[in-house]
Coordinates of C-alpha atoms (C1' of nucleotides) in Angstrom, one line a residue:
Chain A
M11 CA 17.1 -5.4 -13.7
R12 CA 20.6 -3.8 -13.9
E13 CA 23.0 -4.9 -11.4
R14 CA 25.4 -2.6 -9.4
E15 CA 28.9 -2.9 -10.5
I16 CA 30.9 -4.8 -8.1
N17 CA 33.2 -2.6 -5.8
K18 CA 31.8 0.4 -7.1
P19 CA 32.4 3.1 -4.5
M20 CA 29.5 4.5 -2.7
R21 CA 28.9 8.0 -1.3
N22 CA 26.5 9.1 1.4
S23 CA 23.8 11.3 0.4
R24 CA 21.5 13.2 2.8
Q25 CA 18.7 11.8 0.5
R26 CA 19.8 8.2 1.1
A27 CA 20.3 8.7 4.8
A28 CA 16.9 10.4 5.1
I29 CA 15.2 7.5 3.2
L30 CA 16.8 4.8 5.4
E31 CA 15.9 6.7 8.5
V32 CA 12.2 7.0 7.5
L33 CA 12.2 3.3 6.9
K34 CA 13.9 2.5 10.3
S35 CA 11.6 4.7 12.2
T36 CA 8.3 3.0 11.2
K37 CA 6.8 -0.6 11.5
S38 CA 4.4 0.2 8.8
H39 CA 6.0 -1.4 5.8
P40 CA 5.3 1.8 3.6
T41 CA 5.2 2.3 -0.2
A42 CA 7.7 4.2 -2.1
D43 CA 5.2 7.0 -2.4
W44 CA 4.5 7.2 1.3
I45 CA 8.4 7.3 1.9
Y46 CA 8.6 10.0 -0.7
E47 CA 6.1 12.2 1.1
K48 CA 7.6 11.5 4.4
V49 CA 11.0 12.5 3.3
R50 CA 9.8 15.5 1.6
E51 CA 9.0 17.0 5.1
K52 CA 12.9 17.1 5.6
I53 CA 14.1 17.5 2.0
P54 CA 11.2 19.2 0.2
N55 CA 12.8 19.1 -3.3
I56 CA 13.6 15.4 -3.3
S57 CA 12.4 13.6 -6.3
L58 CA 10.5 10.3 -6.5
G59 CA 13.1 8.9 -8.9
T60 CA 15.7 9.5 -6.2
V61 CA 13.6 7.5 -3.7
Y62 CA 13.3 4.6 -6.1
R63 CA 16.9 4.6 -6.9
N64 CA 17.9 4.7 -3.3
L65 CA 15.4 2.0 -2.2
A66 CA 17.0 -0.2 -4.9
V67 CA 20.6 0.5 -3.7
L68 CA 19.5 -0.1 0.1
K69 CA 18.0 -3.3 -0.8
E70 CA 21.1 -4.4 -2.6
M71 CA 23.1 -3.6 0.3
G72 CA 20.9 -5.7 2.4
K73 CA 19.7 -2.8 4.8
I74 CA 16.0 -3.2 3.7
M75 CA 13.6 -5.6 2.3
E76 CA 11.2 -5.1 -0.6
L77 CA 7.8 -6.8 -0.1
K78 CA 5.7 -7.7 -3.1
C79 CA 2.9 -9.4 -1.6
G80 CA -0.5 -8.8 -3.0
E81 CA -0.6 -5.2 -3.9
K82 CA 0.1 -3.4 -7.0
C83 CA 3.0 -1.6 -5.6
S84 CA 5.9 -2.7 -3.5
R85 CA 6.2 -2.1 0.1
Y86 CA 9.6 -1.7 2.0
D87 CA 10.6 -3.1 5.4
G88 CA 13.4 -1.5 7.3
N89 CA 14.0 -4.8 9.0
P90 CA 16.3 -6.9 6.8
E91 CA 16.1 -10.0 9.1
N92 CA 14.0 -12.6 7.6
H93 CA 10.6 -12.8 9.2
Y94 CA 7.0 -13.4 8.2
H95 CA 4.4 -11.0 7.3
F96 CA 0.5 -10.7 7.8
I97 CA -1.6 -8.8 5.3
C98 CA -4.9 -7.5 6.2
V99 CA -7.3 -8.3 3.3
N100 CA -9.6 -5.5 4.3
C101 CA -7.5 -2.6 5.2
G102 CA -4.3 -3.6 3.4
Q103 CA -2.0 -3.0 6.3
V104 CA 1.2 -5.1 6.7
F105 CA 2.3 -6.5 9.9
D106 CA 5.3 -8.4 11.2
V107 CA 4.5 -11.9 12.4
E108 CA 5.5 -12.4 16.1
G109 CA 5.9 -15.6 17.9
V110 CA 6.5 -17.8 15.0
E111 CA 10.1 -18.8 14.1
V112 CA 11.3 -18.8 10.5
N113 CA 11.7 -22.4 9.5
K114 CA 15.3 -22.5 8.2
K115 CA 15.2 -26.4 7.6
I116 CA 12.5 -26.2 4.9
D117 CA 14.7 -24.6 2.4
Q118 CA 16.9 -27.6 2.4
E119 CA 13.8 -29.9 2.3
V120 CA 12.5 -28.1 -0.8
S121 CA 16.0 -28.2 -2.3
E122 CA 16.3 -31.9 -2.0
K123 CA 13.0 -32.9 -3.1
N124 CA 13.1 -30.7 -6.3
R125 CA 16.7 -30.4 -7.4
W126 CA 16.7 -26.8 -6.9
E127 CA 19.2 -24.5 -5.1
V128 CA 17.1 -22.7 -2.7
F129 CA 18.5 -19.6 -1.1
H130 CA 15.5 -18.4 1.2
H131 CA 11.8 -18.3 1.4
C132 CA 9.0 -15.8 2.2
M133 CA 5.6 -16.5 3.9
E134 CA 2.7 -14.3 4.0
F135 CA -0.5 -14.7 5.9
Y136 CA -3.7 -13.2 4.8
G137 CA -6.8 -12.5 7.0
L138 CA -8.3 -9.7 9.1
C139 CA -6.4 -7.7 11.5
S140 CA -7.7 -7.3 15.0
E141 CA -9.4 -3.9 14.2
C142 CA -11.0 -5.0 11.0
S143 CA -12.0 -8.2 12.6
K144 CA -13.8 -6.3 15.4
K145 CA -15.8 -4.4 12.8
N146 CA -17.3 -7.6 11.5
V147 CA -16.1 -7.0 8.0
Chain B
M5 CA -10.3 -2.9 -5.9
R6 CA -14.0 -3.1 -6.9
E7 CA -15.8 -5.9 -5.5
R8 CA -18.2 -8.0 -7.5
E9 CA -21.8 -7.5 -6.5
I10 CA -23.2 -10.5 -4.5
N11 CA -25.5 -12.7 -6.6
K12 CA -24.8 -10.8 -9.8
P13 CA -25.8 -13.3 -12.5
M14 CA -23.0 -14.5 -14.6
R15 CA -22.9 -15.5 -18.3
N16 CA -20.5 -17.8 -19.9
S17 CA -18.5 -16.1 -22.7
R18 CA -16.2 -17.9 -25.0
Q19 CA -13.5 -15.6 -24.1
R20 CA -13.8 -16.5 -20.5
A21 CA -13.7 -20.2 -21.2
A22 CA -10.9 -19.9 -23.6
I23 CA -8.8 -18.0 -21.0
L24 CA -9.4 -20.5 -18.3
E25 CA -8.6 -23.3 -20.7
V26 CA -5.3 -21.8 -21.5
L27 CA -4.5 -21.4 -17.9
K28 CA -5.5 -24.9 -17.1
S29 CA -3.3 -26.4 -19.9
T30 CA -0.1 -25.1 -18.7
K31 CA 2.1 -25.5 -15.5
S32 CA 4.0 -22.3 -16.4
H33 CA 2.3 -19.6 -14.3
P34 CA 1.9 -17.1 -17.1
T35 CA 1.5 -13.5 -17.1
A36 CA -1.6 -11.7 -18.4
D37 CA 0.2 -10.7 -21.5
W38 CA 1.3 -14.4 -22.2
I39 CA -2.3 -15.5 -21.7
Y40 CA -3.5 -12.9 -24.0
E41 CA -1.3 -14.0 -26.8
K42 CA -2.1 -17.6 -26.2
V43 CA -5.8 -16.9 -26.3
R44 CA -5.4 -14.7 -29.5
E45 CA -4.6 -17.8 -31.4
K46 CA -8.2 -19.0 -30.9
I47 CA -10.0 -15.6 -30.6
P48 CA -7.8 -13.2 -32.6
N49 CA -9.7 -10.1 -31.7
I50 CA -9.9 -10.6 -28.0
S51 CA -8.7 -7.5 -26.2
L52 CA -6.2 -7.4 -23.2
G53 CA -8.9 -5.5 -21.2
T54 CA -11.1 -8.6 -21.5
V55 CA -8.3 -10.9 -20.4
Y56 CA -7.6 -8.8 -17.3
R57 CA -11.3 -8.5 -16.5
N58 CA -11.8 -12.3 -16.8
L59 CA -8.7 -13.2 -14.8
A60 CA -10.1 -10.9 -11.9
V61 CA -13.4 -12.7 -12.3
L62 CA -12.1 -16.3 -12.3
K63 CA -9.9 -15.4 -9.3
E64 CA -12.9 -14.2 -7.5
M65 CA -14.6 -17.4 -8.3
G66 CA -11.8 -19.3 -6.8
K67 CA -11.0 -21.0 -10.3
I68 CA -7.5 -19.6 -10.4
M69 CA -4.8 -18.1 -8.2
E70 CA -3.0 -14.8 -8.7
L71 CA 0.7 -14.8 -7.9
K72 CA 2.5 -11.4 -7.0
C73 CA 5.8 -12.7 -5.9
G74 CA 8.9 -10.9 -7.0
E75 CA 8.1 -9.7 -10.4
K76 CA 6.5 -6.4 -11.6
C77 CA 3.6 -8.1 -13.1
S78 CA 1.3 -10.8 -11.8
R79 CA 1.3 -14.3 -12.7
Y80 CA -1.7 -16.7 -12.8
D81 CA -1.9 -20.3 -11.7
G82 CA -4.7 -22.6 -13.0
N83 CA -4.4 -24.6 -9.9
P84 CA -6.4 -22.9 -6.9
E85 CA -5.5 -25.5 -4.5
N86 CA -3.2 -24.1 -1.9
H87 CA 0.3 -25.1 -2.8
Y88 CA 3.9 -23.4 -2.5
H89 CA 6.0 -21.9 -5.3
F90 CA 9.5 -21.8 -6.2
I91 CA 10.9 -18.7 -8.2
C92 CA 14.2 -18.8 -10.0
V93 CA 16.1 -15.7 -9.2
N94 CA 18.0 -16.1 -12.4
C95 CA 15.4 -16.9 -15.3
G96 CA 12.4 -15.8 -13.4
Q97 CA 10.5 -19.0 -14.0
V98 CA 7.9 -20.1 -11.4
F99 CA 7.5 -23.7 -10.3
D100 CA 5.1 -25.6 -8.0
V101 CA 6.8 -27.1 -5.1
E102 CA 6.4 -30.9 -4.8
G103 CA 6.8 -33.0 -1.9
V104 CA 6.3 -30.4 0.9
E105 CA 2.8 -30.4 2.5
V106 CA 1.1 -27.2 3.1
N107 CA 1.3 -26.4 6.8
K108 CA -2.3 -26.0 7.8
K109 CA -1.8 -25.6 11.5
I110 CA 0.4 -22.6 11.2
D111 CA -2.5 -20.3 10.2
Q112 CA -4.1 -21.1 13.6
E113 CA -0.8 -20.6 15.4
V114 CA -0.3 -17.1 14.0
S115 CA -3.9 -16.3 14.8
E116 CA -3.6 -17.1 18.3
K117 CA -0.2 -15.4 18.9
N118 CA -1.2 -12.1 17.1
R119 CA -5.0 -11.7 17.6
W120 CA -5.6 -11.8 14.0
E121 CA -8.2 -13.9 12.0
V122 CA -5.8 -15.9 9.6
F123 CA -7.6 -17.3 6.5
H124 CA -4.6 -18.7 4.6
H125 CA -1.0 -18.1 3.8
C126 CA 1.5 -18.2 0.8
M127 CA 5.0 -19.4 0.8
E128 CA 7.5 -18.7 -2.0
F129 CA 11.0 -20.1 -2.2
Y130 CA 13.8 -18.2 -4.1
G131 CA 16.9 -19.7 -5.6
L132 CA 18.2 -21.3 -8.8
C133 CA 16.2 -23.9 -10.8
S134 CA 18.1 -26.9 -11.9
E135 CA 19.0 -25.5 -15.5
C136 CA 20.3 -22.3 -14.1
S137 CA 22.1 -24.0 -11.3
K138 CA 23.9 -26.1 -14.0
K139 CA 25.0 -23.1 -15.8
N140 CA 26.8 -21.9 -12.7
V141 CA 25.1 -18.6 -12.7
Chain C
dA13 C1' -35.7 -7.8 -23.9
dT14 C1' -32.2 -7.1 -20.6
dA15 C1' -27.9 -6.4 -18.9
dA16 C1' -23.5 -9.0 -18.7
dA17 C1' -19.5 -9.0 -21.4
dT18 C1' -16.7 -7.4 -25.2
dG19 C1' -13.4 -4.5 -28.1
dC20 C1' -11.2 -0.4 -28.5
dA21 C1' -8.7 3.3 -26.8
dA22 C1' -7.6 6.5 -23.5
dA23 C1' -6.2 6.9 -18.8
dA24 C1' -4.3 5.9 -14.4
dC25 C1' -0.4 4.3 -11.9
dT26 C1' 4.0 2.5 -10.5
dT27 C1' 8.6 2.4 -11.8
dT28 C1' 12.6 3.4 -14.8
dT29 C1' 15.7 6.2 -17.2
dG30 C1' 18.2 10.0 -19.9
dC31 C1' 20.5 14.1 -19.1
dA32 C1' 22.5 18.2 -17.4
dC33 C1' 24.0 19.7 -13.0
dC34 C1' 25.5 19.3 -8.2
dC35 C1' 28.3 17.8 -4.5
dG36 C1' 30.9 14.3 -1.4
dA37 C1' 35.2 12.1 -0.9
Chain D
dT18 C1' 38.7 16.9 -9.7
dC19 C1' 36.0 12.9 -10.5
dG20 C1' 32.2 10.3 -11.1
dG21 C1' 28.5 9.1 -7.9
dG22 C1' 24.1 11.2 -6.9
dT23 C1' 20.3 14.3 -7.7
dG24 C1' 16.1 16.7 -9.8
dC25 C1' 13.4 17.1 -13.6
dA26 C1' 10.7 15.3 -17.0
dA27 C1' 9.8 11.9 -20.3
dA28 C1' 9.0 7.1 -21.2
dA29 C1' 8.1 2.5 -20.2
dG30 C1' 5.2 -1.0 -18.6
dT31 C1' 1.2 -3.1 -16.5
dT32 C1' -3.5 -2.7 -15.2
dT33 C1' -7.9 -0.2 -15.2
dT34 C1' -11.8 2.1 -17.1
dG35 C1' -15.5 4.7 -20.0
dC36 C1' -18.4 3.8 -23.7
dA37 C1' -20.7 2.1 -27.7
dT38 C1' -21.8 -2.4 -29.3
dT39 C1' -22.4 -7.4 -29.0
dT40 C1' -24.2 -11.3 -27.2
dA41 C1' -25.8 -14.9 -23.7
dT42 C1' -29.8 -16.0 -21.2

DNA sequence: ATAAATGCAAAACTTTTGCACCCGA
DNA sequence: TCGGGTGCAAAAGTTTTGCATTTAT
């Protein structure tokens, strides 16, 4: 993974703005390809490479999160605040978990008991979303 | 993801046994390719496709776990008991978290507050392992 | 004997990258 | 103008799959 040079000046392109806008305007944790298709409605000749490059930059800027839970391809979350996710094992949809606070103390607990320097943690819940649950899958 | 047919009879192959043995004999959460190289020491002409196929079967049998945290490729864990993982963001090594109990009640809590049917959860901690921490990365 | 499992190679998929050109500051 | 960003296409890397053959039961 190549790191961005420190203090490298950064320009704003319509492509980057459009990608961020798409990501901010959905709660669906889309894949890079979905974002690509969505942005193409505005910028028809944008390339998938540009989408990937910008997702990497936006992630590095801390404006978005990359989720790599379960599936083959990454999903992106326009909300960079730490929060937990729920993945439906039937339909594959990803949801934000509501009503459960992020446990901030646990990082320190893990640090102390294992001699590591813990920065943060992720938690993903797996099960059936309400729709799939109704269908008795 | 194609599902295994229910009640489909299953045979034991040396390949499958060797793969499971390699996975049980390490704590290193290896990738499919690492497992492939390791099994080749015993069965030189085993194919990578067979490794992938068997990892999928073993996972479905509940004998191993697949980890998809952070990296591009999956890692496999010979311990199917639910436990948490720590990933070093510098060297990429994956460790089991010791001394922190798996929170079993939280699944029910998330279920109730979000109307989902939660089966289980994963938690991954990110930071520097003791070696990388020493190096002042 | 039967069909599950394998080895091999090709294919599928996601993601990255080299390069010439474009465009924002 | 300067070099960051883009589009395009090729490449890289992981995982899956089709098919003929092997092998466990």
